[in-house]
Tab-separated table of C-alpha atoms in Angstrom:
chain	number	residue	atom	x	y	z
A	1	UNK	CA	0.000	0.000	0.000
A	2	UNK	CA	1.541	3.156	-0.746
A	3	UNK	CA	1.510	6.193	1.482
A	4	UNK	CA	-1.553	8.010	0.556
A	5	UNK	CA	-3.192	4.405	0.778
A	6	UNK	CA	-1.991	4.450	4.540
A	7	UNK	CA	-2.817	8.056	4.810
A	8	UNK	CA	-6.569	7.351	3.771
A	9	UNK	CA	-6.514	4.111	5.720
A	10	UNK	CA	-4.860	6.024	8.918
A	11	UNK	CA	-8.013	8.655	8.789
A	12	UNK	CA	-10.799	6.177	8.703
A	13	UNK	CA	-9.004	4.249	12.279
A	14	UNK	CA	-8.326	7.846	13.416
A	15	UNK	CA	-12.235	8.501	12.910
A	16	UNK	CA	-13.728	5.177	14.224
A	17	UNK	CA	-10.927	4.367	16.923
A	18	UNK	CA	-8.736	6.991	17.660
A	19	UNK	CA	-7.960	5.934	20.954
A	20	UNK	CA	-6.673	2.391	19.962
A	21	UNK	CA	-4.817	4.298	16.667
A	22	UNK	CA	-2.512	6.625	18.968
A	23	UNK	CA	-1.711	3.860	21.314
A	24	UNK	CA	0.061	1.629	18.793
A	25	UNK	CA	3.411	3.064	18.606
A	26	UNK	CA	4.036	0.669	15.269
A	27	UNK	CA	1.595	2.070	13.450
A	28	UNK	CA	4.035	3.787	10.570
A	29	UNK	CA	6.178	1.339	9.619
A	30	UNK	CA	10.262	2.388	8.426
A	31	UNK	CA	8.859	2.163	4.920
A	32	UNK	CA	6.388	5.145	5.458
A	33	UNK	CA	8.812	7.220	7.239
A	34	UNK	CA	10.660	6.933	4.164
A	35	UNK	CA	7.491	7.760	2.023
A	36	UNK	CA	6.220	10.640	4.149
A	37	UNK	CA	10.006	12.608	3.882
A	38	UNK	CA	9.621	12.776	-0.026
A	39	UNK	CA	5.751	13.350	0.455
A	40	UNK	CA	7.142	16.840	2.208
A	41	UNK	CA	10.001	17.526	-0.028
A	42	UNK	CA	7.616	17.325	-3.188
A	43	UNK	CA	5.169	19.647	-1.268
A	44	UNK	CA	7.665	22.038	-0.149
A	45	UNK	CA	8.965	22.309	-3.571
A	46	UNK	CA	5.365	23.208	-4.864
A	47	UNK	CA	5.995	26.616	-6.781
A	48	UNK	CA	3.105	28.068	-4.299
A	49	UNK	CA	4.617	27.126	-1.241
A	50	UNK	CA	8.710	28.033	-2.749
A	51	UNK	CA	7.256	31.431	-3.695
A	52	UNK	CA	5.671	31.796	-0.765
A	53	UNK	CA	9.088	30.944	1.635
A	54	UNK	CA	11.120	33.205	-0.979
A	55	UNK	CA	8.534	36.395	-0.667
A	56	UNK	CA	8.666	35.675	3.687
A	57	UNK	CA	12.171	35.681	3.438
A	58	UNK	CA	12.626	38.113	1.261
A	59	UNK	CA	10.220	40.611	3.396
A	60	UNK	CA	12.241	40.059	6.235
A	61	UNK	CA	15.959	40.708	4.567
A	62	UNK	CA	14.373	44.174	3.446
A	63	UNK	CA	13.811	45.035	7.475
A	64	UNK	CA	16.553	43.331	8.971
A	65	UNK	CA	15.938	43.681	13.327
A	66	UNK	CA	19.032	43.368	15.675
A	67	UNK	CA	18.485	40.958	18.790
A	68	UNK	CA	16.007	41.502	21.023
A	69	UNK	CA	14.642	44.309	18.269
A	70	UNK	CA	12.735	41.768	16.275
A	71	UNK	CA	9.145	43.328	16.634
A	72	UNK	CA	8.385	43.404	12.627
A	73	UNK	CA	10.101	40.341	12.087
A	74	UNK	CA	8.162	38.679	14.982
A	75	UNK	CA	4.719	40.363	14.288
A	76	UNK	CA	5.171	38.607	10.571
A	77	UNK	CA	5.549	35.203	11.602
A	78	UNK	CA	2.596	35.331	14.050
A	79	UNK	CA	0.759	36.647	11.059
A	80	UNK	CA	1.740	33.642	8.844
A	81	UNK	CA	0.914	31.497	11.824
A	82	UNK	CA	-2.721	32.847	12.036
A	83	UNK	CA	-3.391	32.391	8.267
A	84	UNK	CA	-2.316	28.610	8.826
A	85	UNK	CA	-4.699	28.149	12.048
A	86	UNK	CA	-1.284	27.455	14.067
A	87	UNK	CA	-1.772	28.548	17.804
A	88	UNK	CA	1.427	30.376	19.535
A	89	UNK	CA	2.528	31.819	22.045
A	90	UNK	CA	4.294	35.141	22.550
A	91	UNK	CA	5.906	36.890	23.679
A	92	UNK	CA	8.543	34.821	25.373
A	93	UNK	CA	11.693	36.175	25.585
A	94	UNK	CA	11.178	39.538	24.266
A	95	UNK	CA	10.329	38.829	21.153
A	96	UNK	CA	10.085	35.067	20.253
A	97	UNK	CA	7.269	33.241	19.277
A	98	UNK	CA	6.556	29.492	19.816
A	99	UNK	CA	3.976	27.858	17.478
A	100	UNK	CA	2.187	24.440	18.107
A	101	UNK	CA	1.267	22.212	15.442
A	102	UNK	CA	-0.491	18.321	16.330
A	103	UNK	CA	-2.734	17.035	18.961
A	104	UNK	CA	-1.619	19.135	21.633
A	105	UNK	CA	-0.635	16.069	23.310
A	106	UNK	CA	2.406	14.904	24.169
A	107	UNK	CA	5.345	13.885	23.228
A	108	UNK	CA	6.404	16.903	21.972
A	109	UNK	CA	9.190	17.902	20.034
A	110	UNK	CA	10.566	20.987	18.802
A	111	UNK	CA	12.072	22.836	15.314
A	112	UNK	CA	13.757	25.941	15.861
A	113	UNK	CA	14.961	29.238	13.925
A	114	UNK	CA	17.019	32.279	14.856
A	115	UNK	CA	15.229	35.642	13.475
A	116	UNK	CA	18.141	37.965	14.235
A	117	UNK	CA	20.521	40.662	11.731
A	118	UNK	CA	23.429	41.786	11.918
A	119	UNK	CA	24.868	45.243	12.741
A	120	UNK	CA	26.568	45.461	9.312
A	121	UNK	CA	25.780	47.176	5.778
A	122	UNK	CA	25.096	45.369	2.933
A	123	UNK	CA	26.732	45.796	-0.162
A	124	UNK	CA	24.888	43.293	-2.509
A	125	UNK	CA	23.024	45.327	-5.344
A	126	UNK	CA	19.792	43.741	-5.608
A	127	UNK	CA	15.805	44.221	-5.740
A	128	UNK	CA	15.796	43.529	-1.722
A	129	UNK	CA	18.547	44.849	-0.595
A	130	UNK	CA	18.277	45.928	3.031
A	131	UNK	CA	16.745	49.536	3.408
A	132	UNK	CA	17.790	49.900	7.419
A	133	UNK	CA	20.977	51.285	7.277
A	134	UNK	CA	24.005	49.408	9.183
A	135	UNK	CA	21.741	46.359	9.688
A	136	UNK	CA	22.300	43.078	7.336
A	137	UNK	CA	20.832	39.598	7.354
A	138	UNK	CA	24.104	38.512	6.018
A	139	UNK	CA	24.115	35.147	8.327
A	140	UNK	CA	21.005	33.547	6.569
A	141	UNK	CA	18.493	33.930	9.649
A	142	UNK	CA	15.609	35.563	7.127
A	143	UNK	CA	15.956	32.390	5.369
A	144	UNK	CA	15.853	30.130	8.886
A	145	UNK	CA	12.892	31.644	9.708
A	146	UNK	CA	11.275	30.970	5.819
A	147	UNK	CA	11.855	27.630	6.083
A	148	UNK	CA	10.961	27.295	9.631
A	149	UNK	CA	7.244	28.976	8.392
A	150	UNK	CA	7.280	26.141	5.327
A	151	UNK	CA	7.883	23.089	8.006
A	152	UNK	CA	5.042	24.893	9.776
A	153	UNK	CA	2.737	24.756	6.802
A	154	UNK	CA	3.841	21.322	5.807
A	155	UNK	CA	3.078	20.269	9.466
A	156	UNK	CA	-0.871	21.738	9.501
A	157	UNK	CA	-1.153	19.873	6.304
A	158	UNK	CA	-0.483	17.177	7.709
A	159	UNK	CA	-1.522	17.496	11.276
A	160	UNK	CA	-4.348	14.476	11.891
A	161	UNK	CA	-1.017	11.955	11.377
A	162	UNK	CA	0.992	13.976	14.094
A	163	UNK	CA	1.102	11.190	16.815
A	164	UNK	CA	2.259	14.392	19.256
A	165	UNK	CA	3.044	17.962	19.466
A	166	UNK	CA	5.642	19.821	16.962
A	167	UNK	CA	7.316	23.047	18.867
A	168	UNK	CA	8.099	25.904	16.425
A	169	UNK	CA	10.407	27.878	18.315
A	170	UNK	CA	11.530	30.988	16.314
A	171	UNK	CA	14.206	32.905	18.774
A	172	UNK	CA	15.411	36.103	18.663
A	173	UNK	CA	19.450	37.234	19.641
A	174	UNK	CA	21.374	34.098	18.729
A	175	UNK	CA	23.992	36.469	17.482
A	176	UNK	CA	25.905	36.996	20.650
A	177	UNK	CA	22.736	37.882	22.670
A	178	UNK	CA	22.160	34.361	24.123
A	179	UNK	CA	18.197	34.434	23.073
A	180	UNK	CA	18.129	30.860	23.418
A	181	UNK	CA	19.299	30.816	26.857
A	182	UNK	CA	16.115	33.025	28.079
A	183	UNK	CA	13.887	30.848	25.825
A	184	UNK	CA	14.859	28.479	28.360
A	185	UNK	CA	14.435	30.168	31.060
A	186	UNK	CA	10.879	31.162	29.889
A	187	UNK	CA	10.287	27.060	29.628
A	188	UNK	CA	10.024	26.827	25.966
A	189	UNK	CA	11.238	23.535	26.538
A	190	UNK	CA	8.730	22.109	29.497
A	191	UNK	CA	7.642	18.418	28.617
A	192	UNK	CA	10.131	18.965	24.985
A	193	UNK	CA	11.838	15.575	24.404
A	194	UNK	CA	14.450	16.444	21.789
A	195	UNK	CA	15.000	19.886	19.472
A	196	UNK	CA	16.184	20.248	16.019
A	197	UNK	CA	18.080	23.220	14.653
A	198	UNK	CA	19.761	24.206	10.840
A	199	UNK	CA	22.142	26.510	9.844
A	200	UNK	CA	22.829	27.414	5.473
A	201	UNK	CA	26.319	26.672	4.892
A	202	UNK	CA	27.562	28.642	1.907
A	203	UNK	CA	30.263	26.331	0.664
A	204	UNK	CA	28.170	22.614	0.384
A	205	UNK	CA	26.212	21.812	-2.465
A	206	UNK	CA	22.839	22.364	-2.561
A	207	UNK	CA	20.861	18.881	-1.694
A	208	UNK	CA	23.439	18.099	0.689
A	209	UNK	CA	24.035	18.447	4.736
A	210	UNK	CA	26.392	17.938	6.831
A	211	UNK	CA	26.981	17.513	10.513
A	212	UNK	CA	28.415	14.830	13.312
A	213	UNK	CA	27.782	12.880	16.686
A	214	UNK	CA	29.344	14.817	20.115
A	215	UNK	CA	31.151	17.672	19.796
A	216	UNK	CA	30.048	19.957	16.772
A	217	UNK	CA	30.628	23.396	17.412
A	218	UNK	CA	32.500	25.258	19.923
A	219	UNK	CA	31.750	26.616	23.485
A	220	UNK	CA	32.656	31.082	23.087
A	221	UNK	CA	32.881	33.852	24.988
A	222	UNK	CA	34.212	37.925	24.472
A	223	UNK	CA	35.799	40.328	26.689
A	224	UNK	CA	37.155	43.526	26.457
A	225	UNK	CA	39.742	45.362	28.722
A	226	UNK	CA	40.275	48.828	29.481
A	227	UNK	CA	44.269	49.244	29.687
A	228	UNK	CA	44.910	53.064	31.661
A	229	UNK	CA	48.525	55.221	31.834
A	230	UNK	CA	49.495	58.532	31.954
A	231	UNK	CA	49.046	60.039	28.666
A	232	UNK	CA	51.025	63.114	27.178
A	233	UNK	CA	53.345	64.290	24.148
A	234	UNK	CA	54.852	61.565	21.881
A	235	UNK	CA	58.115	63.151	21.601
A	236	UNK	CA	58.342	62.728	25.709
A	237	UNK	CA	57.419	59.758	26.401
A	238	UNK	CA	59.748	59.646	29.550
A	239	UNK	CA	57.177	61.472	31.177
A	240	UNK	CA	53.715	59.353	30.439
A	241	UNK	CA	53.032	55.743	30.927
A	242	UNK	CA	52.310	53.982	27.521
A	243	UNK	CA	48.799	52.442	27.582
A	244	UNK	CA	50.011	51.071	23.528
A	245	UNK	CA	52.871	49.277	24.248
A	246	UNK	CA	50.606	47.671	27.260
A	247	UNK	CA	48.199	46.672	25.094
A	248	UNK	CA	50.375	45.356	22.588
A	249	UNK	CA	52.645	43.206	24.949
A	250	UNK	CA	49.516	41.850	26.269
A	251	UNK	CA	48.048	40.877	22.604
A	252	UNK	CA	51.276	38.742	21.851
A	253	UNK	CA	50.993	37.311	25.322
A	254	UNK	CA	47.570	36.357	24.894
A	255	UNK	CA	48.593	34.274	22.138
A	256	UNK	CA	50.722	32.266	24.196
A	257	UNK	CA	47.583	31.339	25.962
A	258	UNK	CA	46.893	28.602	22.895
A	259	UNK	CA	50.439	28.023	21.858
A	260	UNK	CA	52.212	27.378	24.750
A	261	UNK	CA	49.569	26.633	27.497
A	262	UNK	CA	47.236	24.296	25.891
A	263	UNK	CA	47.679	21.000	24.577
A	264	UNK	CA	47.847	20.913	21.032
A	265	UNK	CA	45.161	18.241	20.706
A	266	UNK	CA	42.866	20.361	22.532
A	267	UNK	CA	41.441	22.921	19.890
A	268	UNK	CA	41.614	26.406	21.445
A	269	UNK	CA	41.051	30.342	20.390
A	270	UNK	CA	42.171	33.547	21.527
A	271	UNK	CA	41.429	36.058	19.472
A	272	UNK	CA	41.874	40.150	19.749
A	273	UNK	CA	39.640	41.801	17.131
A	274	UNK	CA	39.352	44.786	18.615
A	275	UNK	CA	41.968	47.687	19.625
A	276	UNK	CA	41.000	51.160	20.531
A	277	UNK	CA	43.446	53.873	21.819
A	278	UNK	CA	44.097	57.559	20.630
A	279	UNK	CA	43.264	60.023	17.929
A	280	UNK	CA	45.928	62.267	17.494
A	281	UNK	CA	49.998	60.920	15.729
A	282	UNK	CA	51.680	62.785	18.498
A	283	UNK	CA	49.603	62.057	21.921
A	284	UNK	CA	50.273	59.120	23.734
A	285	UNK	CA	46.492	58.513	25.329
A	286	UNK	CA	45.492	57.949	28.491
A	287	UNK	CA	44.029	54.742	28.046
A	288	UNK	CA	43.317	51.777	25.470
A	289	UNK	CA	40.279	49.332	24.920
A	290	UNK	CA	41.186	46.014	23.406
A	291	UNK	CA	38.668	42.963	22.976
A	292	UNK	CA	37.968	39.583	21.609
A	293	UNK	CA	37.026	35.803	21.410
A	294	UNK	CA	37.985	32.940	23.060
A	295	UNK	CA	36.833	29.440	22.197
A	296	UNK	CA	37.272	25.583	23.165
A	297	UNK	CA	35.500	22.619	23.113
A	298	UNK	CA	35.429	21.505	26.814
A	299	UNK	CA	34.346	23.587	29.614
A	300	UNK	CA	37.472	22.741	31.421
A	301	UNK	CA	39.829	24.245	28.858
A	302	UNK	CA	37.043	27.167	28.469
A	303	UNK	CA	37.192	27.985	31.750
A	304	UNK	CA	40.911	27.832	31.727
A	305	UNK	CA	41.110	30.396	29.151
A	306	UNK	CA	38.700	33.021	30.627
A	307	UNK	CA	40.866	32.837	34.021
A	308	UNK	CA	44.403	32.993	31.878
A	309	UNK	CA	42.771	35.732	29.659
A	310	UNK	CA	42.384	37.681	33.551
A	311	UNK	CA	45.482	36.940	34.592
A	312	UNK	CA	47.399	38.423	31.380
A	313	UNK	CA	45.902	41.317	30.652
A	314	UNK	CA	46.261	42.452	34.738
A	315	UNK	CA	49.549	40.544	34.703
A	316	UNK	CA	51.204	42.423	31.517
A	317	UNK	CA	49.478	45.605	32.261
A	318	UNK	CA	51.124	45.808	35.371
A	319	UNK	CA	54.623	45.001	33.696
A	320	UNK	CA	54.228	47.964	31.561
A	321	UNK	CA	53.057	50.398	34.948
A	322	UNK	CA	49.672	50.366	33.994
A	323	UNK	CA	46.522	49.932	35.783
A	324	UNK	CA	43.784	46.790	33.897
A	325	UNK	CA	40.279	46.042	34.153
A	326	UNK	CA	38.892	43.062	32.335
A	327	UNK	CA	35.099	42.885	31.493
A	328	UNK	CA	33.690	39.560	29.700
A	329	UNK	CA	30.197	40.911	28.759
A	330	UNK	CA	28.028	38.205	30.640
A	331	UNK	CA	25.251	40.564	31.359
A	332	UNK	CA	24.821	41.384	26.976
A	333	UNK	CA	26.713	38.516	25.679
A	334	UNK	CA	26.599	34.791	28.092
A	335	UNK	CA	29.042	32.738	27.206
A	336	UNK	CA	27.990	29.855	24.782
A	337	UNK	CA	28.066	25.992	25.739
A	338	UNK	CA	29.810	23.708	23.377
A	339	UNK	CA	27.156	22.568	20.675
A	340	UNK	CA	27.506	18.576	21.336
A	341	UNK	CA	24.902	16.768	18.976
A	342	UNK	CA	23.331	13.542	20.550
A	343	UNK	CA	24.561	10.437	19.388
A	344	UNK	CA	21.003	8.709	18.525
A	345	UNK	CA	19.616	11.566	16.970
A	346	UNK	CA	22.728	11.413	14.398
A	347	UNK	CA	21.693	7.943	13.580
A	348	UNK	CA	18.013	9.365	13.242
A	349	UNK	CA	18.847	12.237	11.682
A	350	UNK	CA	21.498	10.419	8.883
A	351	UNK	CA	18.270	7.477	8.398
A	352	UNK	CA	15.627	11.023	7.591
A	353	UNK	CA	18.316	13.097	5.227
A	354	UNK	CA	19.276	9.565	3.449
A	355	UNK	CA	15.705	8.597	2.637
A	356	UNK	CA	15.306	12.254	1.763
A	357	UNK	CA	18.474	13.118	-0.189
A	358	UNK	CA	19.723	10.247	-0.844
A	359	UNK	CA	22.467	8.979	1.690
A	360	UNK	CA	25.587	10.080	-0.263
A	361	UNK	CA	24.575	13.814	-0.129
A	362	UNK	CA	24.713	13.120	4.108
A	363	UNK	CA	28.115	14.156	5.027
A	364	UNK	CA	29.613	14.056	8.290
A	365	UNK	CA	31.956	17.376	9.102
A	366	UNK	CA	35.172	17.700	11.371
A	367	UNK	CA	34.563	20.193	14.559
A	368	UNK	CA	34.318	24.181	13.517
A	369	UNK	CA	35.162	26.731	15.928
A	370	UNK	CA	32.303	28.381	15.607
A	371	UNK	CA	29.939	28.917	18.425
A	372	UNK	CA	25.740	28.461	18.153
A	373	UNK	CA	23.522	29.401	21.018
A	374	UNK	CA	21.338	26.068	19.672
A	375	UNK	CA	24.075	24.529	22.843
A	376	UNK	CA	21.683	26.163	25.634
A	377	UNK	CA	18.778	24.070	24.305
A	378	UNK	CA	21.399	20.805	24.605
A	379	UNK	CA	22.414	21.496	28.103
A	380	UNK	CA	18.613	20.139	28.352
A	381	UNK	CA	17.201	18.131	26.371
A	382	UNK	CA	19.351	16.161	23.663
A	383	UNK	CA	19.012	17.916	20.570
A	384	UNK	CA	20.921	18.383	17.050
A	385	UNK	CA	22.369	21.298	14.600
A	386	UNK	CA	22.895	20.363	11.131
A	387	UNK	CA	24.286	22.643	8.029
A	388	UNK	CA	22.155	22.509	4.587
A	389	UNK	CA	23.880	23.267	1.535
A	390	UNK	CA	22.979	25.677	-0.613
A	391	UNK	CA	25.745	26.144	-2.970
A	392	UNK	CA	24.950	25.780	-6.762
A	393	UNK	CA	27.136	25.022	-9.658
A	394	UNK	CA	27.299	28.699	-10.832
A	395	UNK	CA	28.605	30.119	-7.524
A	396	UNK	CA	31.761	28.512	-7.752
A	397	UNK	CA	33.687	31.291	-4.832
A	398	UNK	CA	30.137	32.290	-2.175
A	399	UNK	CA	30.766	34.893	0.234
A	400	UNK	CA	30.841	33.432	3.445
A	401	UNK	CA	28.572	33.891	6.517
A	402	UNK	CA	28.799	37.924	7.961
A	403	UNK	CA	30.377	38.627	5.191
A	404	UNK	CA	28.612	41.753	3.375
A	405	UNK	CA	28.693	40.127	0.443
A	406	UNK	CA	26.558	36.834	1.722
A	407	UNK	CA	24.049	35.723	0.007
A	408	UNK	CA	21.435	33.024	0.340
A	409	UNK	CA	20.207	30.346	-2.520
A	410	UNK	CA	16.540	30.502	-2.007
A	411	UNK	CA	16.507	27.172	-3.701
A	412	UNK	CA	17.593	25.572	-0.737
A	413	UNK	CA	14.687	26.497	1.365
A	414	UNK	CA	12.259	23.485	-0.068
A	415	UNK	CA	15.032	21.469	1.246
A	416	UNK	CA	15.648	22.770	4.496
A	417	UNK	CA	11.773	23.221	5.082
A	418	UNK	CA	11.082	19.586	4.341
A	419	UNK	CA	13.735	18.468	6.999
A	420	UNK	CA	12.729	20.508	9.221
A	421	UNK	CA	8.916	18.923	9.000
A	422	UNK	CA	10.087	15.572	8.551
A	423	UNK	CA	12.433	15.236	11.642
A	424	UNK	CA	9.546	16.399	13.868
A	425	UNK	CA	7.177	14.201	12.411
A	426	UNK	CA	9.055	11.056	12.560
A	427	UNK	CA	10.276	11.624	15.712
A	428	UNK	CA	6.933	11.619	16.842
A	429	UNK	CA	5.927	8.777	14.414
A	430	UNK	CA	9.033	6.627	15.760
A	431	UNK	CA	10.824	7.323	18.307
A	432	UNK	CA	8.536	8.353	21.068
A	433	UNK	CA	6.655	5.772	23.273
A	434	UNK	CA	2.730	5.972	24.212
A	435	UNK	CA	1.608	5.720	27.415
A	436	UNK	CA	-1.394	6.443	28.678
A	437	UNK	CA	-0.078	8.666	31.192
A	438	UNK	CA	1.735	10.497	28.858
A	439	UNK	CA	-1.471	10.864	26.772
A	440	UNK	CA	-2.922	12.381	29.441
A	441	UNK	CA	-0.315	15.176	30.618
A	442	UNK	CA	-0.942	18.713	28.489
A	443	UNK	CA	1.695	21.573	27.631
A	444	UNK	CA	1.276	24.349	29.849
A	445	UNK	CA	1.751	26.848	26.844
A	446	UNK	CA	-1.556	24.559	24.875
């Protein structure tokens, strides 16, 4: 029987015995979780629905909203939402919205996109360029929340065969604002068994994703120092205290931090992007404000860096006669856990992209140094990032992510939306056990 045949078949028991239906956990066998992932790829790739992801996205890149500023951004999706019949709730966490799509019943499981810009100005030349100046989406969150909206729509379609809840959790500030942190804290994730999260990735073929078990992406924090002296006259510099050559020594000692400190096999960052300190080419200033990055992939080594970063900058300050004060920026930017993906959802998640894609287009990735706020959802529940490609064969050199040259390939979207819907619904379909006494327990937010 093919899938519609089970579809029709699953109606009429839903209808006469609904009760009996929902309590037999075998009731989709492997073969229709197979079926039902190219089902929602064929459906996402319906020129009505594409269009309709490509003008949502599109709408959004024109007004691009800094974390924790995401009103417009917000107040669209919750108008999408309505048109669908999806019930939400916001606001929750400023500005984030969390959809429901199923019985209302648990299990539940949850999708989730990051709505956020960045404070950057585009320089792509096109129809939708952004028209708020100094704000970009240039890290492909208009598109994350696109396809996010077409899993949603895929989902109501299919709703009667959700055996469970679907989550669509749509979070502002992932970019160094921590939003998913307070969407925990606000209990986005009460009675949530596992969470799914994607991320474009300019450089891999369209069709394709990539990702790995444990340890994906890495745990990040910033800080900035303020190094003081005794400014005054460059041609005298006998008589000030040199806040520059401070804040240099320290820079090259910071380095040390990774290259003599840590053990090679142990993957660690220090970076100083930012250095601050006079206007004039003959006054030596007062003072100097350097910052950065630091990142590792243990919480050990982390926190090993953030007290060695301390120690330095007071340390060599003081070398140099000068006076430190080192500020790591919890309060706007908390640091990030490491991103570890569980190791049986990358067994469920390679079984859902193969059927989908085809299991050579499933590639598993080496560690990245990057950081992803998706970690705070980990730290409870097990849950799992993935990259979707959306390179094609005429973009041959892409500009990479934050770059102000990034673009997105809206083709990828049908892609990343039928993922998105088919993860949550097999999950549901295959993974979770009914109880009665699970049937019977209700989501606060429902």
């Amino acid at each position: 029987m093919g899938f519609f045949g089970r579809v029709f078949l699953i109606l009429a028991l839903l209808s006469l015995h609904p009760t009996q239906f929902f309590a037999d956990s075998s009731s989709l066998s492997s073969k229709g979780l197979s079926d039902f992932t190219q089902i929602f790829l064929n459906h996402a790739k319906k020129k009505e629905v594409s269009d309709w992801m490509v003008g949502i996205r599109r709408k959004i890149h024109e007004n691009p909203e800094l974390g924790y500023e995401e009103f417009e951004t917000s107040k669209l999706i919750r108008a999408e939402l309505d048109k669908m019949g999806i019930p939400y709730k916001y606001p929750i966490a400023v500005t984030g919205v969390v959809g429901f799509v199923g019985s209302g019943k648990p299990p539940f499981v949850a999708i989730r996109a990051d709505m956020d810009a960045l404070a950057m100005q585009e320089l792509v030349e096109w129809d939708h360029k952004s028209i708020i100046p100094g704000k970009m989406h240039a890290c492909g969150h208009d598109g994350h929340v696109a396809m996010l909206l077409g899993a949603a729509k895929i989902l109501q379609e299919y709703h009667e065969l959700l055996q469970g809840t679907v989550a669509l959790a749509f979070q502002p500030a992932e970019e160094g604002g921590g939003g998913a942190k307070k969407m925990v804290d606000a209990g986005v994730l009460e009675n949530v068994e596992a969470i799914f999260g994607l991320h474009v990735s300019p450089g891999l073929p369209i069709g394709e994703v990539t990702s790995k078990p444990g340890p994906l992406l890495a745990g990040s924090g910033f800080f900035e120092a303020v190094i003081s002296g005794k400014g005054g006259h460059a041609a005298i510099p006998q008589h000030s205290i040199d806040p520059i050559l401070a804040a240099s020594n320290v820079i090259v000692s910071l380095q040390h931090l990774v290259s003599r400190e840590a053990d090679p096999l142990d993957s660690q960052v220090v970076t100083v992007a930012k250095f601050q300190g006079g206007g004039a080419l003959n006054v030596i200033p007062d003072s100097v404000t350097i910052g950065g990055t630091f990142r590792a992939f243990s919480k050990e080594s982390f926190m090993q860096l953030r007290q060695r970063i301390e120690e330095v900058i007071i340390g060599q300050a003081t070398v140099q006669r000068c006076k430190a004060t080192v500020d790591f920026l919890l309060n706007d930017k908390p640091f990030f856990p490491v991103t570890i993906n569980n190791k049986d959802l990358h067994e469920y998640f390679h079984k859902v992209a193969g059927d989908m894609l085809g299991i050579r287009n499933v590639k598993e990735m080496q560690p990245f140094m990057g950081s992803e706020d998706f970690s705070f959802y980990q730290e409870v529940i097990p849950g799992y990032f993935f990259f979707l490609g959306m390179k094609n064969e005429t973009n041959e050199n892409p500009a990479s992510l934050h770059s102000p040259f990034f673009k997105i390939n809206e083709d990828s979207f049908p892609y990343g939306a039928a993922l998105h819907a088919s993860l949550a619904a097999g999950y549901l379909f295959e993974l979770q056990p009914r109880t009665t006494l699970l049937s019977e327990k209700q989501h606060d937010e429902l």
